[in-house]
Tab-separated table of C-alpha atoms in Angstrom:
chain	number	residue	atom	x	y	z
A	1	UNK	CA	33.054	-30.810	18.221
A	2	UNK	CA	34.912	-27.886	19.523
A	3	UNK	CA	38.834	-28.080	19.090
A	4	UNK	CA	41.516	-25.677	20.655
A	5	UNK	CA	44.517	-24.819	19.455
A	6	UNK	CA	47.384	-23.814	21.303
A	7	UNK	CA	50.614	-22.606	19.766
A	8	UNK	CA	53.714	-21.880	21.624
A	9	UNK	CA	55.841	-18.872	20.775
A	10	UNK	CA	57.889	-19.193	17.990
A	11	UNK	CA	60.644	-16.922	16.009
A	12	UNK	CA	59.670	-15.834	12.925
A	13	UNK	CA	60.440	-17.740	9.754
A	14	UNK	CA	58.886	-16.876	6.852
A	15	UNK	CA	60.954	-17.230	3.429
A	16	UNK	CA	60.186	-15.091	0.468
A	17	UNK	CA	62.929	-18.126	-1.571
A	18	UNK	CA	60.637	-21.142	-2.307
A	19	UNK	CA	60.354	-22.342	-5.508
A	20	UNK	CA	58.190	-20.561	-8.025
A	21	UNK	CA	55.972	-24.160	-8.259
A	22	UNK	CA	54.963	-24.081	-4.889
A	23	UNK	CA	54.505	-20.267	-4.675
A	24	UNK	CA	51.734	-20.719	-7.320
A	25	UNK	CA	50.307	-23.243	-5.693
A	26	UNK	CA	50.273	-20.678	-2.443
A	27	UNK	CA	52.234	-23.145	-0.660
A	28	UNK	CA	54.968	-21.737	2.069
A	29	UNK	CA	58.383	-22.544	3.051
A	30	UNK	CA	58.915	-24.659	5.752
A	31	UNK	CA	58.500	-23.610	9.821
A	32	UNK	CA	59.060	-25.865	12.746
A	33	UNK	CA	55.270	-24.745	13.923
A	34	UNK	CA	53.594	-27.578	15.724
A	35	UNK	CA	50.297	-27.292	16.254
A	36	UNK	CA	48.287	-29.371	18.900
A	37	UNK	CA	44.286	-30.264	18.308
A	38	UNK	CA	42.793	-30.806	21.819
A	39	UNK	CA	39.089	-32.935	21.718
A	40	UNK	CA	37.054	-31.054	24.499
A	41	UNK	CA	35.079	-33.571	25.186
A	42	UNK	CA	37.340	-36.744	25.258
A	43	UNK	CA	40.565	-34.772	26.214
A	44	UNK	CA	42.986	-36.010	23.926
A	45	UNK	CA	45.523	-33.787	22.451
A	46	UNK	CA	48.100	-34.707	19.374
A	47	UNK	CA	50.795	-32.683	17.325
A	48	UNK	CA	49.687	-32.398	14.054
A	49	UNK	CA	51.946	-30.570	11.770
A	50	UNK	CA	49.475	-30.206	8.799
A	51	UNK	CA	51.490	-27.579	6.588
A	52	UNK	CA	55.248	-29.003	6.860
A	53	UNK	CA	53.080	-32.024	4.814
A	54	UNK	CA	53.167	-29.955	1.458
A	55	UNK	CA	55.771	-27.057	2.471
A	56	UNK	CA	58.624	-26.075	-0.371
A	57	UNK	CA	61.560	-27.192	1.659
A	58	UNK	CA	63.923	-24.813	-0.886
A	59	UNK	CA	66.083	-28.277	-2.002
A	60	UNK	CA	67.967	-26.809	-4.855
A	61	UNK	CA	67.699	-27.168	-8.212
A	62	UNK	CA	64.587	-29.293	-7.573
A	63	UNK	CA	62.290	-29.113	-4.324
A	64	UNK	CA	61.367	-32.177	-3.055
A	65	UNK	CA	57.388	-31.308	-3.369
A	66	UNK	CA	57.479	-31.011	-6.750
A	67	UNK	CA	59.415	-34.174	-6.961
A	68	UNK	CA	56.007	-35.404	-5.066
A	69	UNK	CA	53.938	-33.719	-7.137
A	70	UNK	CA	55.656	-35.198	-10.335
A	71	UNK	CA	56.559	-31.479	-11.556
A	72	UNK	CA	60.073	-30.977	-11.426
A	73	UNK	CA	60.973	-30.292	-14.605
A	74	UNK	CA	59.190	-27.130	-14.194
A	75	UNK	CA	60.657	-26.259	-10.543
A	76	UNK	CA	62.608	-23.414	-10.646
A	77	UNK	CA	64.163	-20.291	-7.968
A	78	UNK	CA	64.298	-16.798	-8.298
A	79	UNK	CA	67.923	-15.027	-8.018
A	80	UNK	CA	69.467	-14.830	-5.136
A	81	UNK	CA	70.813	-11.301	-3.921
A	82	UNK	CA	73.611	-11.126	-2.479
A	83	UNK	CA	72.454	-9.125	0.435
A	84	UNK	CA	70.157	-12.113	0.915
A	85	UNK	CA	72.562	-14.652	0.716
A	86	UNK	CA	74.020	-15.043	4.460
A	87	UNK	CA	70.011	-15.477	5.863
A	88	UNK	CA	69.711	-17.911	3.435
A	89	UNK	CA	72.083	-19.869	4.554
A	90	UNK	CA	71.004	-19.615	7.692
A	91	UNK	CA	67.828	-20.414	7.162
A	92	UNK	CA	68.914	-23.538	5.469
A	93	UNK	CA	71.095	-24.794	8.221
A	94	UNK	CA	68.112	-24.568	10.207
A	95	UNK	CA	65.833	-26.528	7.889
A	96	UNK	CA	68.741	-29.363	7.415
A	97	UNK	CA	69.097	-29.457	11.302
A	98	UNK	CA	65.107	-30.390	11.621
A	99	UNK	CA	65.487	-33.201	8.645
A	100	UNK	CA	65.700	-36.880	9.359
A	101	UNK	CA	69.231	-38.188	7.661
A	102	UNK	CA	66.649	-41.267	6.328
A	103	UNK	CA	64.235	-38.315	4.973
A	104	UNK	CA	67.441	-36.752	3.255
A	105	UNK	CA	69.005	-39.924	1.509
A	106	UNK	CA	65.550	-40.701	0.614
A	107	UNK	CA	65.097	-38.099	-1.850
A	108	UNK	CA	68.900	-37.507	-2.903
A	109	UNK	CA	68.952	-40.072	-6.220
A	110	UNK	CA	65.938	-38.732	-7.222
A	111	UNK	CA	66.956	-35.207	-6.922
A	112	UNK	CA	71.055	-36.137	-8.322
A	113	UNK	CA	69.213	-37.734	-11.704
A	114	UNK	CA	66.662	-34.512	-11.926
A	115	UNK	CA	70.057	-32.463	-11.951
A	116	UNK	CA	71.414	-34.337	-14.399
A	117	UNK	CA	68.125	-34.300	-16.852
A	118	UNK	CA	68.407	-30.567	-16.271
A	119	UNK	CA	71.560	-29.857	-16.798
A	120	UNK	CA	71.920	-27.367	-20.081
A	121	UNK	CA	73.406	-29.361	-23.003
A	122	UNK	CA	74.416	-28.890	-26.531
A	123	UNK	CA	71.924	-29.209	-29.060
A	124	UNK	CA	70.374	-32.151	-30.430
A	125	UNK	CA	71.396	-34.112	-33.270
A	126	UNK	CA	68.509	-33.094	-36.396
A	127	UNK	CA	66.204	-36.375	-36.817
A	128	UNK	CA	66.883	-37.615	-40.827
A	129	UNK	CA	62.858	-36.979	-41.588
A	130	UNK	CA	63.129	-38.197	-44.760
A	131	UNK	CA	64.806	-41.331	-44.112
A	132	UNK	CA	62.311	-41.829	-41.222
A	133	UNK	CA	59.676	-41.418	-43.250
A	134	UNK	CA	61.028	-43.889	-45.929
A	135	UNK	CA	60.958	-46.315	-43.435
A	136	UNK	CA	57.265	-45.252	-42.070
A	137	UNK	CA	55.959	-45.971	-46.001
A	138	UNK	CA	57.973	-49.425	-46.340
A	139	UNK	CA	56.712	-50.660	-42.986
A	140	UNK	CA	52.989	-49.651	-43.914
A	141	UNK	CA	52.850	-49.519	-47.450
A	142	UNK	CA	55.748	-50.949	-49.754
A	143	UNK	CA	56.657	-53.890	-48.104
A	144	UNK	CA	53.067	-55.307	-49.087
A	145	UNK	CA	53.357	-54.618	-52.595
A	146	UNK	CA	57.032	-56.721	-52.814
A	147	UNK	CA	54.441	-60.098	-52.797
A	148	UNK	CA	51.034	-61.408	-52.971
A	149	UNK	CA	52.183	-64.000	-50.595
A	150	UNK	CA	50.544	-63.070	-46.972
A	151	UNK	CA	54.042	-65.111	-45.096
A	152	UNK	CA	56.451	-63.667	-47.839
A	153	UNK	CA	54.771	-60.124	-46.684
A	154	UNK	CA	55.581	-60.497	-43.214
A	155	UNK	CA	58.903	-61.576	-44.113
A	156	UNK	CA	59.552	-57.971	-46.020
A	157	UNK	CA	57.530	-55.847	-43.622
A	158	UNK	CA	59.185	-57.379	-40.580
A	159	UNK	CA	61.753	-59.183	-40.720
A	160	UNK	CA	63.899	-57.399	-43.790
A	161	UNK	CA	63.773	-54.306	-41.277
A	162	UNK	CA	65.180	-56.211	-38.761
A	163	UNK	CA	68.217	-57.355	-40.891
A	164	UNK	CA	68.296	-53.835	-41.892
A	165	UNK	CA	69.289	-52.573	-38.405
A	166	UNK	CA	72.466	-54.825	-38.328
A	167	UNK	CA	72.909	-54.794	-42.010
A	168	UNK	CA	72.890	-50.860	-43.328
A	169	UNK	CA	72.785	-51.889	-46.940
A	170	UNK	CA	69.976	-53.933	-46.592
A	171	UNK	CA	68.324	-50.988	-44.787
A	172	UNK	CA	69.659	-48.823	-47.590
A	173	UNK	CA	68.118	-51.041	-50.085
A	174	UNK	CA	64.995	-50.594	-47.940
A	175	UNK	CA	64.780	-46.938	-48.052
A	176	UNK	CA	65.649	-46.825	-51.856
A	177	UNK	CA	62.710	-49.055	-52.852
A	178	UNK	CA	60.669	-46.829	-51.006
A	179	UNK	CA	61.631	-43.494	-51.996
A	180	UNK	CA	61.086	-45.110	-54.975
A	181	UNK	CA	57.727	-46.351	-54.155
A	182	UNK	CA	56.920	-42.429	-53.178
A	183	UNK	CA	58.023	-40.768	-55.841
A	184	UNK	CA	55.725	-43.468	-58.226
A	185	UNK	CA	52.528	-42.311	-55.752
A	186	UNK	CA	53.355	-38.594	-56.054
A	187	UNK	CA	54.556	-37.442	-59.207
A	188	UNK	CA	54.624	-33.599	-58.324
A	189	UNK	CA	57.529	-34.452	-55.784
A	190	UNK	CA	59.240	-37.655	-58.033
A	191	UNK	CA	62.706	-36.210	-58.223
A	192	UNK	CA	63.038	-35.697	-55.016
A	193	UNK	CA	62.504	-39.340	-53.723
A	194	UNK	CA	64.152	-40.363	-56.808
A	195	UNK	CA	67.223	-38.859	-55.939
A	196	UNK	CA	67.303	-39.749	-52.324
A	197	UNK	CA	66.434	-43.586	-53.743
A	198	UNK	CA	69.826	-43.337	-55.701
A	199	UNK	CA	71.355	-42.060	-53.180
A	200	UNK	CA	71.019	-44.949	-50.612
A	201	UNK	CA	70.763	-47.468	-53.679
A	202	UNK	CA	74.456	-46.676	-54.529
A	203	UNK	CA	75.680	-46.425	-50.801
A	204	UNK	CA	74.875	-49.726	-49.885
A	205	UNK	CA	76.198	-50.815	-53.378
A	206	UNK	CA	79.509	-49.944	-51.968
A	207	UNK	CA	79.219	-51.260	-48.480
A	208	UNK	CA	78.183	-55.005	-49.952
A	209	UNK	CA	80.529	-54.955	-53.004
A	210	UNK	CA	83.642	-56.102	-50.874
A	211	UNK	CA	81.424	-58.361	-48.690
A	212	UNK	CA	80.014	-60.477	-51.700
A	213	UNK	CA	83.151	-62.394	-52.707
A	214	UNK	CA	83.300	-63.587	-49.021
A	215	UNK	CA	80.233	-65.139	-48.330
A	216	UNK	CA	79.845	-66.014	-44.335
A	217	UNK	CA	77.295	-67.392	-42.097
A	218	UNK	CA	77.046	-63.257	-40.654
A	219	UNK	CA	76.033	-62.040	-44.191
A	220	UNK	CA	74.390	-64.563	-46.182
A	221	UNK	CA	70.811	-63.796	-44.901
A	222	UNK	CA	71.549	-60.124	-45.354
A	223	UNK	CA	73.196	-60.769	-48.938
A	224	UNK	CA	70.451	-62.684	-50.545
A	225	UNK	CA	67.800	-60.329	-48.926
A	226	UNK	CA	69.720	-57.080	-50.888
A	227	UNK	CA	69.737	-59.203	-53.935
A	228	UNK	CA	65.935	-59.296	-54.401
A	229	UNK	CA	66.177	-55.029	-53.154
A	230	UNK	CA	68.171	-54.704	-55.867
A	231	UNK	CA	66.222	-56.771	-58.445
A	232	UNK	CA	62.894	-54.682	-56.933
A	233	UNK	CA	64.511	-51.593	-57.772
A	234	UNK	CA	66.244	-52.010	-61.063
A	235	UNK	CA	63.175	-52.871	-62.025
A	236	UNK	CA	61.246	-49.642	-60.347
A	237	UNK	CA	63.586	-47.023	-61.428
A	238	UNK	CA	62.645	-44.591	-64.219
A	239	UNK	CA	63.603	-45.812	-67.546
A	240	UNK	CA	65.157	-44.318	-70.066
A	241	UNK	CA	64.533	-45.415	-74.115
A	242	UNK	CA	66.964	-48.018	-75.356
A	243	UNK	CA	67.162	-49.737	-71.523
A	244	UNK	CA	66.685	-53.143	-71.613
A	245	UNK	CA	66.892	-54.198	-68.035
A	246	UNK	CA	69.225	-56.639	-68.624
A	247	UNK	CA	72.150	-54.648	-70.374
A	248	UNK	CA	72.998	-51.138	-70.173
A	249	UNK	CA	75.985	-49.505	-72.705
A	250	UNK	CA	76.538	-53.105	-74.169
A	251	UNK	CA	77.189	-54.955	-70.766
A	252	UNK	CA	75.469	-56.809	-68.606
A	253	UNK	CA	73.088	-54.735	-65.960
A	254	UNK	CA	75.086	-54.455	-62.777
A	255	UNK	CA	72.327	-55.841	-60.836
A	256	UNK	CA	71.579	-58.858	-63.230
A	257	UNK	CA	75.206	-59.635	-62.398
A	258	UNK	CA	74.365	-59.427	-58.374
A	259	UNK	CA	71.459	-61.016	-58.725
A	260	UNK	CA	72.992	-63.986	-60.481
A	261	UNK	CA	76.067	-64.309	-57.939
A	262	UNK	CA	73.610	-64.897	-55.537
A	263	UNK	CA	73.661	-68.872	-56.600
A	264	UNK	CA	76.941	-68.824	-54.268
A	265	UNK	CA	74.917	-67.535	-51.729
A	266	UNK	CA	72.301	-70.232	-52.368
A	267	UNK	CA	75.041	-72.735	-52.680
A	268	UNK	CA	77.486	-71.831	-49.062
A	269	UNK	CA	74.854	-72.807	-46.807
A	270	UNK	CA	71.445	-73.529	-47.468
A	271	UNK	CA	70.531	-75.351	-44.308
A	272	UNK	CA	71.609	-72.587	-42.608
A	273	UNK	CA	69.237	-69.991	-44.650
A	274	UNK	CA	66.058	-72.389	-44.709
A	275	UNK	CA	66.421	-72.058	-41.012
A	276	UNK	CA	66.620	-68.363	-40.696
A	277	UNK	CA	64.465	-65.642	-40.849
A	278	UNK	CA	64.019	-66.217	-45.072
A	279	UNK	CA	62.885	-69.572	-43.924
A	280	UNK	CA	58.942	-68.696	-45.800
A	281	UNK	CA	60.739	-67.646	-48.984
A	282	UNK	CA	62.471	-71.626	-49.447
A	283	UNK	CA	58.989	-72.845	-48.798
A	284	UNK	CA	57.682	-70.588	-51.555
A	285	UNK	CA	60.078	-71.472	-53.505
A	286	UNK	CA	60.387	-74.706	-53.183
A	287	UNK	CA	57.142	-74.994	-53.845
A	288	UNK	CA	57.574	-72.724	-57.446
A	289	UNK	CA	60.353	-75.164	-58.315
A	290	UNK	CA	58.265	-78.301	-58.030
A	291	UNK	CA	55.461	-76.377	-59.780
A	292	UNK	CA	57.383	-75.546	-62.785
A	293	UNK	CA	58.730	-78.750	-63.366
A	294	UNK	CA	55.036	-80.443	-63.284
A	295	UNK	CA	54.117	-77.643	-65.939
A	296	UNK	CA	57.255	-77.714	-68.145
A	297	UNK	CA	55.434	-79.823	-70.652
A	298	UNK	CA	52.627	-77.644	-70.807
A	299	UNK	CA	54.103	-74.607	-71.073
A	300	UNK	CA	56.548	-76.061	-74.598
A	301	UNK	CA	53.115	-74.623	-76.800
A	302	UNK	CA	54.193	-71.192	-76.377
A	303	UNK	CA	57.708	-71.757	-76.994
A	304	UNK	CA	57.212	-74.453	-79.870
A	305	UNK	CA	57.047	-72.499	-82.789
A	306	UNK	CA	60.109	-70.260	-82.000
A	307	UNK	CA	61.742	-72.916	-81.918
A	308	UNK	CA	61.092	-74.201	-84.915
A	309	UNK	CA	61.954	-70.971	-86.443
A	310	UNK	CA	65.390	-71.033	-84.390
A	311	UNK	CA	66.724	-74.810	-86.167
A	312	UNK	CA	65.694	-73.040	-89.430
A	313	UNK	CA	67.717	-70.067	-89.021
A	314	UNK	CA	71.068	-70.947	-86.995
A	315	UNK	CA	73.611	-73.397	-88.062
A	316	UNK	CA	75.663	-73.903	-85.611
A	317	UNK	CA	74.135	-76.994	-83.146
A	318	UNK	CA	75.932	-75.544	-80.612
A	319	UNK	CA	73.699	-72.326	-81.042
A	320	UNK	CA	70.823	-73.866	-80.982
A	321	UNK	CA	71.419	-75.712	-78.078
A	322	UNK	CA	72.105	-72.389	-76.121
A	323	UNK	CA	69.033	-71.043	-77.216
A	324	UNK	CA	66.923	-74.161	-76.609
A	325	UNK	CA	68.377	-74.219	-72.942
A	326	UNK	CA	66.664	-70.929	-72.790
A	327	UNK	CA	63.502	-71.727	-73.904
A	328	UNK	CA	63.117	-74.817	-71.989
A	329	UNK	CA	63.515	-72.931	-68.534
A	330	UNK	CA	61.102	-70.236	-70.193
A	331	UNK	CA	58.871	-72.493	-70.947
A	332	UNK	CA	58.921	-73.963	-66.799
A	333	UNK	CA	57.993	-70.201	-66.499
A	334	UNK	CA	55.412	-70.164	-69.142
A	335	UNK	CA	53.637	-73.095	-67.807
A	336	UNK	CA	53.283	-71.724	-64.334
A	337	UNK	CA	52.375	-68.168	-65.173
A	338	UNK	CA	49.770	-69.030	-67.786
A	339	UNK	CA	47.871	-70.751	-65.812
A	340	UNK	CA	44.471	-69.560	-66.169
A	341	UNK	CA	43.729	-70.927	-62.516
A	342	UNK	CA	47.087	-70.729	-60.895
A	343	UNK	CA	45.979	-66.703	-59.529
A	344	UNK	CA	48.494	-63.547	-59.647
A	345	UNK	CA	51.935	-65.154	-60.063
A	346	UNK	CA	55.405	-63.555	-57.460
A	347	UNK	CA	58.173	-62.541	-58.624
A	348	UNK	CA	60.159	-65.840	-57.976
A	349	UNK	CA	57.592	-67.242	-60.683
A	350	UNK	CA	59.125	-64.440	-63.545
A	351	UNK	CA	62.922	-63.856	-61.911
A	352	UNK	CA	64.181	-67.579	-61.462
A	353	UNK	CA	64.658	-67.531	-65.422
A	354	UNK	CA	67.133	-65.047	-64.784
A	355	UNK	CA	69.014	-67.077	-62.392
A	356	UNK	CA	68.682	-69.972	-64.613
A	357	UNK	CA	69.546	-69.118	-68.047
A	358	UNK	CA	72.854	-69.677	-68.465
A	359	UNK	CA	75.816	-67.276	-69.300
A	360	UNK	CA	76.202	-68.319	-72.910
A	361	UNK	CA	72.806	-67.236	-73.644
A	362	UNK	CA	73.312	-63.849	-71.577
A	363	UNK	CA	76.603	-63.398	-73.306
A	364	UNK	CA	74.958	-63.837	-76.577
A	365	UNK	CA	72.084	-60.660	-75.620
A	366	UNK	CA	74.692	-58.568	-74.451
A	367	UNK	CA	76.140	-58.533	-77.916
A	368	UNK	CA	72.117	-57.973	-79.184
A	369	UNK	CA	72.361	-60.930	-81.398
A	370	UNK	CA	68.748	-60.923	-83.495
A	371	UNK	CA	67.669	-64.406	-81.774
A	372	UNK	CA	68.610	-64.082	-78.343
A	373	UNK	CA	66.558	-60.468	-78.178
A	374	UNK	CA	63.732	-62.428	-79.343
A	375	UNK	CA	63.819	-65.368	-77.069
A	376	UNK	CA	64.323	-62.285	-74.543
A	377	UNK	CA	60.787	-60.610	-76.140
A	378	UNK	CA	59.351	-63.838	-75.032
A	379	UNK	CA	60.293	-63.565	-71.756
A	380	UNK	CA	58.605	-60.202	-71.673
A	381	UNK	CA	55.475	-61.657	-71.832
A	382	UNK	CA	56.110	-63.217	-68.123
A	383	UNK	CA	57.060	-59.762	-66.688
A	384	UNK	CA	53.511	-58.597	-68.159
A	385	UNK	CA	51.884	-61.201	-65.902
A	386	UNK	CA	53.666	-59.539	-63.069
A	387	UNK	CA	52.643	-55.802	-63.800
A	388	UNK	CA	49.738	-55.859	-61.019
A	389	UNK	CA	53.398	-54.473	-59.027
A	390	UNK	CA	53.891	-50.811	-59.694
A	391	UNK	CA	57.542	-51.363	-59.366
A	392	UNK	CA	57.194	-53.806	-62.567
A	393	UNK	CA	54.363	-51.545	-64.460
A	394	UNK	CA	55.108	-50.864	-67.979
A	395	UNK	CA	58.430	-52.770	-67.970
A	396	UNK	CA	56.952	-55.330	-70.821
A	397	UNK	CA	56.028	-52.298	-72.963
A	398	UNK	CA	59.016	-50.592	-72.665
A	399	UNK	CA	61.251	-53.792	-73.031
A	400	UNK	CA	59.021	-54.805	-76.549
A	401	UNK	CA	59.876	-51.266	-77.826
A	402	UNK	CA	63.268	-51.073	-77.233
A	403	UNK	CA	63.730	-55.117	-78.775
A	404	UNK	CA	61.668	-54.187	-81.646
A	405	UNK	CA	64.075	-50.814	-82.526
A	406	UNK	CA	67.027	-53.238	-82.073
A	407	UNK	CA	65.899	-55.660	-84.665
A	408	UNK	CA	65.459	-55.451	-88.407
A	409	UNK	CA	62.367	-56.541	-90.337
A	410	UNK	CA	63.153	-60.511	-90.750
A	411	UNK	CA	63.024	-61.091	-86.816
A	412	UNK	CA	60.349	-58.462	-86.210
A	413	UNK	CA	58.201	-61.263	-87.601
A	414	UNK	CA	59.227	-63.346	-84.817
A	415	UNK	CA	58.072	-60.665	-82.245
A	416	UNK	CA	54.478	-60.713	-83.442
A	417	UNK	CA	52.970	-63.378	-80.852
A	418	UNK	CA	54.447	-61.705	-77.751
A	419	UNK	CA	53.678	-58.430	-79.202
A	420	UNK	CA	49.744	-59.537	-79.177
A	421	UNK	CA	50.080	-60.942	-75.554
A	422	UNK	CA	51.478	-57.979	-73.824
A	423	UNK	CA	49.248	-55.385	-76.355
A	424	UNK	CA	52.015	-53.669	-77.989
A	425	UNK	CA	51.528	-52.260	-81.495
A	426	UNK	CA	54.821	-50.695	-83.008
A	427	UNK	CA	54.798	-47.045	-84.170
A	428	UNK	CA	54.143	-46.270	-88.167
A	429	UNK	CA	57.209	-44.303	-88.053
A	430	UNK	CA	59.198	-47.551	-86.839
């Protein structure tokens, strides 16, 4: 096929101020040549205008071919003389006099929202790294060591985040039982995560302290949820000798005394919280509750013979009754935990005796009175059925040691059956 091309004169109107984009891509500025293929055989001639198709039409700050070609972040113009200035202007009263209005408005909101993505700002707010990654090693690492339970581990992994995000001290707590988590997995960098733990741990104590004593369907979810945070961390935090857990400078551990005010929280509206997103924990632990009372008569043998010893030694019925209380819920506990076929008991299997003891008995360790210490060595043994948790490892050991320096000789005896089950022998020098 032979073609002929025939071009009619034209003024010249080359432009040297295309965008540096298209001049890579060798592409020129725009002309109003049209150019007219001719078929010699079946005589048919039509205007083709095969350039203008990819020309740089100049559109300032963005082009619209690099809007085509998905590149305009990247389209930029070389300065403008002024000597150049009045042909350019010219030339681009030309171009605009050759362009369709539809072609114009067609390409205007994509080339007002380009100007505004370019526009220079200030700088960018610096990312919190470490808090990010806190909340990368909960999501993937920490949340499944908080249960053995594969619906409770959902419920930490996903849905304790999502409380978080309207709830900052529950995200707080979050973050602190990781850092946490971190600094037990790499010792080299421990007070580093350590101190970033205490940091958010005593934040969001501040934030929920005024909320607590006005309990609401908004914040009970979020309440109880920071309850077991704090519980998880008190426990994981690094321990100094003479800690008991439980009371710190002869009072009662702040977080025992959070954790236990969350019976209010249990107590406003419990319909409300089975339905929630902490529905999977009320199963659980409904189904702990009706477990323990099944076993409560099996788990009296570990519990009988400190008994005994307790009628012999205190007087006072009323005494005895406060410690018996005790050792009847820790024997619920006992009974479920020892179970040689019950598997790897959760924490809501060793932490309800905490919430059910009552406050005559925790009065009576605060002031480290002999018996109450040891009925508290007992419950040691529990925690060492929970130590598969690294936020719970040691604890039993440490506890024992720190009850045993407490104590003089007479109730040391007492402390020799928990001290086998846990694996505990006391220093000579003690």
């Amino acid at each position: 096929m032979t073609e002929h091309v025939s071009t009619g004169r034209r003024s010249h109107r080359k432009s040297r101020t295309g965008c540096l984009q298209c001049k890579r891509r060798k592409v020129k500025s725009p002309s109003t040549r049209t150019v007219h293929v001719v078929h010699h055989i079946y005589n048919y001639v039509w205007p083709c205008h095969p350039a203008d198709q990819f020309q740089c039409d100049e559109t300032k700050p963005v082009c619209k071919n690099c809007i085509r070609h998905a590149t305009a972040a990247q389209c930029s113009f070389e300065p403008v003389s002024a000597s150049r200035s009045s042909s350019l202007s010219t030339h681009r009263d030309d171009v605009s006099s050759t362009t369709s209005p539809q072609t114009s408005s067609d390409f205007a909101p994509t080339s007002t929202a380009t100007t505004a993505a370019l526009r220079p700002r200030g700088p960018p707010p610096e990312l919190a790294l470490l808090d990010l990654e806190l909340l990368h090693h909960y999501s993937t690492s920490t949340s499944y060591t908080l249960s053995r339970h594969p619906a409770l581990q959902t419920v930490w992994r996903v849905r304790a985040p999502q409380i978080g995000f309207s709830s900052d001290f529950v995200l707080r707590g979050i973050l602190a039982i990781a850092a946490l988590h971190i600094a037990h997995l790499r010792p080299l960098d421990k007070e580093i995560y350590v101190s970033q733990a205490q940091v958010h741990h005593e934040a969001a104590l501040q934030t929920v302290a005024p909320i607590l004593p006005a309990v609401m369907d908004e914040n009970c979810t979020a309440l109880l949820l920071f309850s077991s945070l704090t519980c998880f961390f008190s426990c994981a935090r690094p321990r100094k000798p003479g800690d008991l857990l439980l009371v710190e400078g002869g009072q009662l551990s702040e977080w025992l005394v959070f954790f236990r005010a969350t019976r209010t929280i249990l107590h406003y509206d419990n319909a409300a919280l089975r339905q929630g997103p902490m529905a999977p924990m009320f199963i659980n632990g409904d189904r702990s509750v009706q477990l323990r009372e099944a076993r409560a008569s099996e788990g009296q043998i570990y519990v009988r013979e400190l008994k005994q010893l307790i009628q012999e030694d205190v007087e006072d019925p009323a005494e005895v009754a406060i410690y018996f209380a005790a050792l009847d819920e820790l024997s619920k506990s006992f009974g479920v935990v020892m179970d040689p076929e019950g598997g790897r008991c959760e924490p809501s299997d060793v932490f309800v005796w905490l919430m059910q003891v009552s406050d005559e008995f925790l009065a009576r360790l605060r002031e480290s009175r002999p018996v109450a210490l040891v009925v508290f060595a007992y419950f040691c043994v529990i925690i060492r059925r929970l130590e598969w948790a690294w936020w719970l490892s040691g604890c039993s050991v440490h506890l024992m040691a720190g009850l045993y320096q407490l104590l003089d000789n007479k109730y040391r005896v007492w402390l020799q059956w928990p001290m086998e089950q846990i694996g505990w022998v006391p220093q000579a020098a003690n």
